[in-house]
Tab-separated table of C-alpha atoms in Angstrom:
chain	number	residue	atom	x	y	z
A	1	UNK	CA	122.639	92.699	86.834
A	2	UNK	CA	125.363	94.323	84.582
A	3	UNK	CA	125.494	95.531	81.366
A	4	UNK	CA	128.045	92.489	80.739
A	5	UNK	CA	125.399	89.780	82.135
A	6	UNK	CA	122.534	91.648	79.850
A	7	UNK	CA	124.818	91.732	76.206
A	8	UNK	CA	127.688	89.882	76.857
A	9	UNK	CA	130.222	92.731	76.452
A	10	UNK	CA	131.980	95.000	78.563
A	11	UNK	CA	130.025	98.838	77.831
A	12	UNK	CA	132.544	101.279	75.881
A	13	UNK	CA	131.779	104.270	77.950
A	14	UNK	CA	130.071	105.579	80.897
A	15	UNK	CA	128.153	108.359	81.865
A	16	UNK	CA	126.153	109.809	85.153
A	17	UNK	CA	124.091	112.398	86.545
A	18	UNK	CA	122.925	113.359	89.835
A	19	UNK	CA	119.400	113.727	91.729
A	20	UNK	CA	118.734	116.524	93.203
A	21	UNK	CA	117.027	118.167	95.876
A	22	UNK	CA	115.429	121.558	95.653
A	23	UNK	CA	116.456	123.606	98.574
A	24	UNK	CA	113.818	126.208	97.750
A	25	UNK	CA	111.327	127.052	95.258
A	26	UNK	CA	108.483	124.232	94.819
A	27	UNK	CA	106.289	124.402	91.725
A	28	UNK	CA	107.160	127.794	90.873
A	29	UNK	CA	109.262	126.315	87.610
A	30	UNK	CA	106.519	125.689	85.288
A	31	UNK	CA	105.598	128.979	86.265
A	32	UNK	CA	108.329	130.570	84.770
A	33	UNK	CA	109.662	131.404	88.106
A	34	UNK	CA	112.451	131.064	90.653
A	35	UNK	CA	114.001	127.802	91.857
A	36	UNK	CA	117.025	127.112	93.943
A	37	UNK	CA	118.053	123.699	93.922
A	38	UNK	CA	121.499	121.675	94.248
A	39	UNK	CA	122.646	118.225	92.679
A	40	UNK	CA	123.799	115.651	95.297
A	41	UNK	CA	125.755	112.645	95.646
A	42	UNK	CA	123.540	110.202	94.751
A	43	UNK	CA	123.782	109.397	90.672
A	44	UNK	CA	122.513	107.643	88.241
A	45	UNK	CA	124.969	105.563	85.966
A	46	UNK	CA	124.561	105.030	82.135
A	47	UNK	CA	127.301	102.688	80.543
A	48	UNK	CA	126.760	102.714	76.535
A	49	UNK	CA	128.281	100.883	73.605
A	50	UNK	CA	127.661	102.216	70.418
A	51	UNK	CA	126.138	99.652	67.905
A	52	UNK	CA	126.891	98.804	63.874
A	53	UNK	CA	122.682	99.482	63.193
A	54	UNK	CA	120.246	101.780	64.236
A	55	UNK	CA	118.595	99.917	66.997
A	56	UNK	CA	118.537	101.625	70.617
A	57	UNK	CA	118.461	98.455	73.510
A	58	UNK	CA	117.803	99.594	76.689
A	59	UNK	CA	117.746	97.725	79.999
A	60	UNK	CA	118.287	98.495	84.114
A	61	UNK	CA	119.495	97.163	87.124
A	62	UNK	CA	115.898	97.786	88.413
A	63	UNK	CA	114.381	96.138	86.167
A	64	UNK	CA	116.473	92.955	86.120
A	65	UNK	CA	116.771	90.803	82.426
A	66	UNK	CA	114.540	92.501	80.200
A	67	UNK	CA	115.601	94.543	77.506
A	68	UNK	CA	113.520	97.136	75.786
A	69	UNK	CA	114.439	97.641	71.884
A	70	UNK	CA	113.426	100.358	69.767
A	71	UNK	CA	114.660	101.627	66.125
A	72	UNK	CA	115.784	105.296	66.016
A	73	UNK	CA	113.433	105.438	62.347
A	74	UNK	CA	110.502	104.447	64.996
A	75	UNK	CA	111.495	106.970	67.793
A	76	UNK	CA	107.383	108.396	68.861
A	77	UNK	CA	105.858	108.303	72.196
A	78	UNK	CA	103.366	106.240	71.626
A	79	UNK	CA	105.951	103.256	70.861
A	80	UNK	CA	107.346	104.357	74.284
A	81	UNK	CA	106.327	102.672	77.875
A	82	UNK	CA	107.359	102.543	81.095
A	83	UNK	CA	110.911	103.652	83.314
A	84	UNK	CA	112.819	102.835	79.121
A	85	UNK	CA	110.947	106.321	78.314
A	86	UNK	CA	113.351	107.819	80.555
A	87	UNK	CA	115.946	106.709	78.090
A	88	UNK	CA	114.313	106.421	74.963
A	89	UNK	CA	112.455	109.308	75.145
A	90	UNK	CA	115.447	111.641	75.161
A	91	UNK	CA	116.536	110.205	71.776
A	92	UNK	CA	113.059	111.555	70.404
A	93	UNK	CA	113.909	114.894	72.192
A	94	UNK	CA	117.096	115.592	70.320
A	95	UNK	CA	115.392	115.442	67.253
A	96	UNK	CA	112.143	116.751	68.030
A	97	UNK	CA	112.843	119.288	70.465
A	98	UNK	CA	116.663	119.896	70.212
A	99	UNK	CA	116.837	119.357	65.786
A	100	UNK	CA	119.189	117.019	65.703
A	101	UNK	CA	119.580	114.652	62.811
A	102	UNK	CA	119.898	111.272	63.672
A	103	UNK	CA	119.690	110.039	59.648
A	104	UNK	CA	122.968	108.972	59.719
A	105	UNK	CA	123.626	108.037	63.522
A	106	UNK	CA	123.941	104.698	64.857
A	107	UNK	CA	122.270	103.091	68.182
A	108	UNK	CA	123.332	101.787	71.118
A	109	UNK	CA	123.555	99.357	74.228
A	110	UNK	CA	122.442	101.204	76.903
A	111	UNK	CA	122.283	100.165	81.101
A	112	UNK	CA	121.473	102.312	83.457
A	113	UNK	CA	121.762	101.097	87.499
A	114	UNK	CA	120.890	104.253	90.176
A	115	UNK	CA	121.773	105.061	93.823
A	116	UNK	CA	118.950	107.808	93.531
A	117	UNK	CA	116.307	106.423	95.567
A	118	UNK	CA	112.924	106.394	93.156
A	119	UNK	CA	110.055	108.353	94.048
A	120	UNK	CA	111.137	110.314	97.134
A	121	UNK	CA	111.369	113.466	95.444
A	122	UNK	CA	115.198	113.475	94.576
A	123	UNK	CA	114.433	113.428	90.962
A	124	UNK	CA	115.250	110.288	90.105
A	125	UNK	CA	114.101	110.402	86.680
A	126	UNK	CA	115.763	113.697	85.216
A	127	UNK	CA	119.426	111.568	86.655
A	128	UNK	CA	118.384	108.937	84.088
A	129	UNK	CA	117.505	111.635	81.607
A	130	UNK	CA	120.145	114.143	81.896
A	131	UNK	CA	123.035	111.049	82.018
A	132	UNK	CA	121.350	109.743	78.817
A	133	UNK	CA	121.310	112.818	77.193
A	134	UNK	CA	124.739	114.116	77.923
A	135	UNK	CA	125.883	110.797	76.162
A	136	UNK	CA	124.237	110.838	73.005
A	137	UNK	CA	125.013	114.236	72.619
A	138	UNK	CA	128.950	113.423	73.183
A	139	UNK	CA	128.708	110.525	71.289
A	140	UNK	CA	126.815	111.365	68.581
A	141	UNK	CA	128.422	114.841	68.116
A	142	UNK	CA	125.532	117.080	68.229
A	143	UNK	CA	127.493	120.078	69.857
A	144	UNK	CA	124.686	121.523	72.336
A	145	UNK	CA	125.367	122.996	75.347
A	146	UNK	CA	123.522	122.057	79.162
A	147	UNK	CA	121.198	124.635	78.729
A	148	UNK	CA	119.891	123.041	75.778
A	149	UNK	CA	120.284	119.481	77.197
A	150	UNK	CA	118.332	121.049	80.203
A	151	UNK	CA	115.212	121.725	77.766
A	152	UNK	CA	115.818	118.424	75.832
A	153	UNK	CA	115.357	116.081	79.478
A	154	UNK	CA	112.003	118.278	80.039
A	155	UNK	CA	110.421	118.237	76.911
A	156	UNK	CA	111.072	114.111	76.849
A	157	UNK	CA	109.571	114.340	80.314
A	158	UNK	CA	106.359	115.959	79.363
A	159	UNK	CA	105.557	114.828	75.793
A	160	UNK	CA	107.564	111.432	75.843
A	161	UNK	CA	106.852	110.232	79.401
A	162	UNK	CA	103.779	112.493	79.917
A	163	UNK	CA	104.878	114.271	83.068
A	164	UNK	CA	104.141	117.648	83.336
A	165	UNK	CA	107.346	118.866	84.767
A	166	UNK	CA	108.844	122.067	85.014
A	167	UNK	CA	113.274	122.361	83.195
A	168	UNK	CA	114.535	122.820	87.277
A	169	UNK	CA	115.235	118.977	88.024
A	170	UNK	CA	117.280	118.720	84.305
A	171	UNK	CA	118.663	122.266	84.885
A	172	UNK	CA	120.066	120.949	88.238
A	173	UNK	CA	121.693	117.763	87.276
A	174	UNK	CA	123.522	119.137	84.228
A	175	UNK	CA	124.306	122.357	86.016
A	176	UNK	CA	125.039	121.224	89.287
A	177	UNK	CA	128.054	122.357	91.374
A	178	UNK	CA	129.784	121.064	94.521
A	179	UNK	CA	129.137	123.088	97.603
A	180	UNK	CA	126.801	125.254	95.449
A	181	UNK	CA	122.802	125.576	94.776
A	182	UNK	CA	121.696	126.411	91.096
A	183	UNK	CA	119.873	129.617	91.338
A	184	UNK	CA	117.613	129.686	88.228
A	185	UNK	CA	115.531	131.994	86.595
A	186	UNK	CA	113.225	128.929	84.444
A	187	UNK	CA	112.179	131.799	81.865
A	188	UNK	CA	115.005	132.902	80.736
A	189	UNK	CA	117.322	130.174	81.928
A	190	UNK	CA	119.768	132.520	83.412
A	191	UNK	CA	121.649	130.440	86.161
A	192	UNK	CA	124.138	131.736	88.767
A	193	UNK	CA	125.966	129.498	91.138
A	194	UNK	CA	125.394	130.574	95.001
A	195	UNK	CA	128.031	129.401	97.184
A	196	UNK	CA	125.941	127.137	100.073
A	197	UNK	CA	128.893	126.871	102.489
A	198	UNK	CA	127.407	123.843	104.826
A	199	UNK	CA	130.913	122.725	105.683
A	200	UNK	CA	132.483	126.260	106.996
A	201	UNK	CA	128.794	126.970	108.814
A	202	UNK	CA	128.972	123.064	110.551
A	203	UNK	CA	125.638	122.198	108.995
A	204	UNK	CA	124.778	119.169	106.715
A	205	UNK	CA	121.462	118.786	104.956
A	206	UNK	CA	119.130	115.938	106.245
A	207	UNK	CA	116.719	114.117	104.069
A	208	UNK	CA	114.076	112.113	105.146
A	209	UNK	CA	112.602	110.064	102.637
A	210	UNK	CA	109.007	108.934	103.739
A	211	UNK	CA	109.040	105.975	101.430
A	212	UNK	CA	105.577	107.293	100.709
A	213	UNK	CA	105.476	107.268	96.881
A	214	UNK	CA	104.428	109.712	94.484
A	215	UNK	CA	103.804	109.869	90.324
A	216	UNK	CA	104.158	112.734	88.414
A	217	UNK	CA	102.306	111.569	85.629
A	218	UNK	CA	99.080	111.501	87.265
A	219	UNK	CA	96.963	112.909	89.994
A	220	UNK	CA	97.796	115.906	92.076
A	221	UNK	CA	100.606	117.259	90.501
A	222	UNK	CA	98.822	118.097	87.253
A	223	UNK	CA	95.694	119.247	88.405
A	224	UNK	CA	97.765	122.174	90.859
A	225	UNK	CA	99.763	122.689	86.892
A	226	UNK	CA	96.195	123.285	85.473
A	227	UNK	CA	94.977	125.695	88.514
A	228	UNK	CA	98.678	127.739	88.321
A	229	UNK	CA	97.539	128.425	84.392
A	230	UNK	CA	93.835	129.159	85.256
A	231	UNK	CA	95.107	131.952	88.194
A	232	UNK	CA	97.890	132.962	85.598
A	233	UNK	CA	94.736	133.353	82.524
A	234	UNK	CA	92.307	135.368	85.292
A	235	UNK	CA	94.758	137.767	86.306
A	236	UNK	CA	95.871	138.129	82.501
A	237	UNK	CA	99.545	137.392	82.774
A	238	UNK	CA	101.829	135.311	80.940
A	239	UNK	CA	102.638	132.965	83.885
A	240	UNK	CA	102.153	133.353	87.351
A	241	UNK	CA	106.354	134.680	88.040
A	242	UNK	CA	105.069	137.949	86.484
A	243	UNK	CA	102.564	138.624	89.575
A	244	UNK	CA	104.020	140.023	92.433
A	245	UNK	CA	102.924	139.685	96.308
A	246	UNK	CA	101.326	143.444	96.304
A	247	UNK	CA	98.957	141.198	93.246
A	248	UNK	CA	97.296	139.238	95.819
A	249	UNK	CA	94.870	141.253	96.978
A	250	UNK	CA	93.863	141.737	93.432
A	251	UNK	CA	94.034	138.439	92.891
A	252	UNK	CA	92.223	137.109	95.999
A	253	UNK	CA	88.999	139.549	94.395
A	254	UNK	CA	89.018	137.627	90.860
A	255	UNK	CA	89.669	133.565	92.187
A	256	UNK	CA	87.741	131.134	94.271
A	257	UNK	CA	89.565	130.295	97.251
A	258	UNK	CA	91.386	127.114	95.780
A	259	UNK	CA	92.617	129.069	92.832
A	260	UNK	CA	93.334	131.990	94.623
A	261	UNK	CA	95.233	129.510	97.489
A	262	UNK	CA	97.538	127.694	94.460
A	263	UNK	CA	98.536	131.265	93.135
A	264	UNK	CA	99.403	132.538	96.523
A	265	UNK	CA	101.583	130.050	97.173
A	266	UNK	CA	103.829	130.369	93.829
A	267	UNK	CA	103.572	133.948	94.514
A	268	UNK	CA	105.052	133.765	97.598
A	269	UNK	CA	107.340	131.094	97.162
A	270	UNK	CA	109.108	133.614	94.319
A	271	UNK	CA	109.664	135.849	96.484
A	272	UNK	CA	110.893	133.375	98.970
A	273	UNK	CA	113.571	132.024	96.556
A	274	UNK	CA	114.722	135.789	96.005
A	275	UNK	CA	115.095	136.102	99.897
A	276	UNK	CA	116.983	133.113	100.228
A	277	UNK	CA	119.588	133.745	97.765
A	278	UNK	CA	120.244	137.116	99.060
A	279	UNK	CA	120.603	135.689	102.472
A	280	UNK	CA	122.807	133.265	101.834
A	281	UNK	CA	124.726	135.756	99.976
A	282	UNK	CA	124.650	138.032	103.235
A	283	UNK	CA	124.267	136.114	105.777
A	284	UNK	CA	124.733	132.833	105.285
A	285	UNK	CA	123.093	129.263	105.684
A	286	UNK	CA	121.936	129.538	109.346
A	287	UNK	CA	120.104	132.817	108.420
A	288	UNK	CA	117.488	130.974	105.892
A	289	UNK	CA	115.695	128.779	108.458
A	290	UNK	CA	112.972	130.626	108.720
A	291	UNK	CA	112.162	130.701	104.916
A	292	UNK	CA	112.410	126.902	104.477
A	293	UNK	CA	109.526	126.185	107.373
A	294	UNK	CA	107.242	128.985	105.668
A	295	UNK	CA	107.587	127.094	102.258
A	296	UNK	CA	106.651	124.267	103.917
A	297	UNK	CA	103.387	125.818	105.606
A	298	UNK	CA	102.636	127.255	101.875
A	299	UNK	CA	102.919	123.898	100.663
A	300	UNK	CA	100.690	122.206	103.484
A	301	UNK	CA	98.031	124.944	103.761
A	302	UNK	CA	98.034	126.380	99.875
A	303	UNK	CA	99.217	124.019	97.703
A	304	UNK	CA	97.994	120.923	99.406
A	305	UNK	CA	100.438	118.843	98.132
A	306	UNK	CA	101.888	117.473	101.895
A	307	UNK	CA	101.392	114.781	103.207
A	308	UNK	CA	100.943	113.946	107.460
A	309	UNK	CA	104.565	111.907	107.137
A	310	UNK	CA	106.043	114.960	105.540
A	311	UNK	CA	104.255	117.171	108.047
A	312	UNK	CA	105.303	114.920	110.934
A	313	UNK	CA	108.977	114.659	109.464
A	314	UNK	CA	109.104	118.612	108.966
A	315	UNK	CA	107.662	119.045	112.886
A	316	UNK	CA	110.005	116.633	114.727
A	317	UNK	CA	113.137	117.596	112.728
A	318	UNK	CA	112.064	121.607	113.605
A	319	UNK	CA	111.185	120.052	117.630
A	320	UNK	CA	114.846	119.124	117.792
A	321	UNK	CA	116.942	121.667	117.026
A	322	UNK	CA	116.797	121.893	113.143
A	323	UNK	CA	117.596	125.305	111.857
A	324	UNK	CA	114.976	125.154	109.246
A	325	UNK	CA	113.185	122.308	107.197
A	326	UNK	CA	110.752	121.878	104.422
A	327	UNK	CA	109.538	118.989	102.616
A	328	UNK	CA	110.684	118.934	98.643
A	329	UNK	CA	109.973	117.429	95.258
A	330	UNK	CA	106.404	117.364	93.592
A	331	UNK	CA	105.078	116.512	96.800
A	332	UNK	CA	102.092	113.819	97.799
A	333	UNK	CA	105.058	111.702	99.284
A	334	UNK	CA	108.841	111.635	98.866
A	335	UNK	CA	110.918	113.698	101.364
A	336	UNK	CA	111.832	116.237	103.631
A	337	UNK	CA	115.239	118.111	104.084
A	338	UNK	CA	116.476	119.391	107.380
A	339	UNK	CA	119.218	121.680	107.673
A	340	UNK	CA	120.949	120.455	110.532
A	341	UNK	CA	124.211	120.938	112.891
A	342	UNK	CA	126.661	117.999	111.839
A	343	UNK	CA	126.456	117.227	115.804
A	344	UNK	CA	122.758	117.105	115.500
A	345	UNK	CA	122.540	114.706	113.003
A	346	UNK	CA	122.018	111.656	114.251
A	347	UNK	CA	119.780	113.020	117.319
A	348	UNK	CA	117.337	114.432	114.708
A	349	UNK	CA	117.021	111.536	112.229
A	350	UNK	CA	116.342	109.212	115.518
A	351	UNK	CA	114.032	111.684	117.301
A	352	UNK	CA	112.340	111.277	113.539
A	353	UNK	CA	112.181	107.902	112.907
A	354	UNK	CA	110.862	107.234	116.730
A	355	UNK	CA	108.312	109.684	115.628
A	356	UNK	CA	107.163	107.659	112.717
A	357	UNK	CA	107.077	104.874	114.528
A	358	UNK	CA	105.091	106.238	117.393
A	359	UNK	CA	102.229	107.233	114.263
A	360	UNK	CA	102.469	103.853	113.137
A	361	UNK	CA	104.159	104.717	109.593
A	362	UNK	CA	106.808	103.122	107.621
A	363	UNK	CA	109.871	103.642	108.890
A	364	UNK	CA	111.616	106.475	107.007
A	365	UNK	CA	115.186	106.628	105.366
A	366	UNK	CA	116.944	109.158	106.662
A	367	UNK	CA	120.674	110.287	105.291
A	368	UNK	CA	122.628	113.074	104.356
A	369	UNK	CA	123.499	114.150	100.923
A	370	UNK	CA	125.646	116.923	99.699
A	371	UNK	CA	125.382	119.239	96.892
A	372	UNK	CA	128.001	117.560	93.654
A	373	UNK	CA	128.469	118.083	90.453
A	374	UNK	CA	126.425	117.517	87.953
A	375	UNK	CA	126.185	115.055	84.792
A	376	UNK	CA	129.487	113.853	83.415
A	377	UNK	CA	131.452	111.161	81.673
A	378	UNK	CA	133.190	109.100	84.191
């Protein structure tokens, strides 16, 4: 499907945005911590004509002939369902969240069609979000910057679509450079670009998407939210980013186990974050190996949030020569990255997909992606 085959006319504009994958720094966003992720070249497309009422029409490639149709004078989540939230949601966000006045704006015809493969923990739905959002705000001359667009896409997320997300996946499609991983500080916002260098080093990242598929909106992801602010209420801080390692002990005293295990692992994964941007800074991409399969093992043995595909994908990649590899996303499914030698490549994604087949799982799709730039009008 098109957006010509769904209403008949050719789109005036179009806009994309980028998944992502975090390179470091799992779950430590809603924290208020440290993340360090990159947007890649996989996008999601938005092509928009404006309209003569205030009716917002929204339809996919995904989701083949059916068009969801909303009034911006009856923009509310509960009138919201569904992948359209993605879209509709944001238009609630500007005005809720963001303050815009949309009295006197008109709607539009809006299709969105997506290389970013959907639930493998590339962030599939801030690409739809942060694409949507940099449109309206162009179109409808609102005059806000990423960073605000960055708070707009999570604040849809949680209240519109009901995922409790942290700002890193929005912050990293809007914010996104080529060659370059988004080191963010998610309290304050602060963002610097760190030069990742793959190309001069001879190393490509890997991704192995198990095909297993997770939800954000239920489940795991927030119950580990709702243990992070019980550890963070204990120990009497704001949010977890203000404990330090040398807190643990401490900590470890005043938790159970399971509380204790979910704050260790943010904990540590800060400090992780920190460590890798310094070393890429000083050392390079080979030298952060080593940090990327200890987030993992945090993630397997504290967080709990692996699965045995990502565990299996991690292992095999590491078996065969990987310098370093880690799964990413929300976890319960989606992927693993590898950082790999370019000559490696292919050796490692078929020692890994012999291994899934030898467990008797799905077969995995394995590719390479490299960091882009983020959102833009194309």
């Amino acid at each position: 499907m098109t957006f010509q085959q769904v209403y008949g006319y050719e789109p005036a504009v179009r806009y994309s945005a980028p998944g992502r994958v975090n390179l470091i720094g799992e779950h430590t966003d809603y924290n208020d911590g440290y993340v360090l992720p990159f947007a890649i070249d996989r996008r999601t497309t938005a092509s928009i004509a404006p309209r003569d009422d205030r009716q917002l029409r929204v339809a996919s490639a995904f989701d083949a002939g059916t068009v969801v149709e909303l009034s911006l004078d009856e923009l509310a989540p509960e009138r919201m369902d569904g992948w359209s939230a993605y879209v509709l949601g944001i238009a609630w966000a500007l005005r809720e969240q963001a303050g815009a006045d949309l009295m006197d704006k008109t709607g539009f015809d809006v299709f969105i069609e997506s290389d970013v493969p959907v639930g493998a923990g590339l962030s599939s739905s801030a690409a739809i979000e942060c694409g949507v959002a940099l449109a309206f705000n162009d179109l409808w001359e609102l005059g806000l910057d990423r960073k605000t667009l960055a708070r707009v896409g999570q604040y849809s997320e949680n209240h519109a679509v009901g995922a409790p997300t942290g700002i890193m996946d929005q912050s990293a499609s809007l914010l996104g450079e080529q060659d370059a991983v988004v080191f963010l500080d998610c309290r304050t916002l602060d963002t610097a670009v760190v030069d990742l260098a793959l190309e001069a080093n001879g190393l490509e990242v890997l991704v192995v998407d198990t095909r297993v598929e997770h939800a954000h909106a239920t489940g795991g992801y927030k119950a580990r939210r709702e243990s992070c602010e019980h550890g963070a209420a204990v120990m009497g801080v704001e949010a977890l980013r203000d404990l330090s390692v040398d807190d643990l002990p401490r900590a470890q005293e005043l938790l159970d186990d399971e509380t204790f295990r979910r704050v260790r692992h943010v904990v540590t994964e800060d400090q992780r974050v920190l460590d890798t941007v310094r070393t890429l800074r000083e050392h390079g991409p080979r030298a952060i190996g080593s940090l990327l399969v200890a987030s993992h093992e945090s993630m397997r043995d504290d967080f709990e949030i692996s699965v045995p595909e990502l565990d299996l994908a991690v292992a095999t990649a590491m078996e065969h020569g990987a310098v370093g590899a880690r799964m990413t996303g929300g976890g319960f499914g989606g992927a693993a990255i590898a950082l790999v030698d370019q000559e490696a490549r292919q050796t490692i994604a078929d020692a890994v997909t012999a291994a899934f087949a030898a467990a008797g799982y799905r077969e995995p799709t394995v590719f390479t992606v490299h960091a882009a730039q983020g959102a833009r009008r194309d």
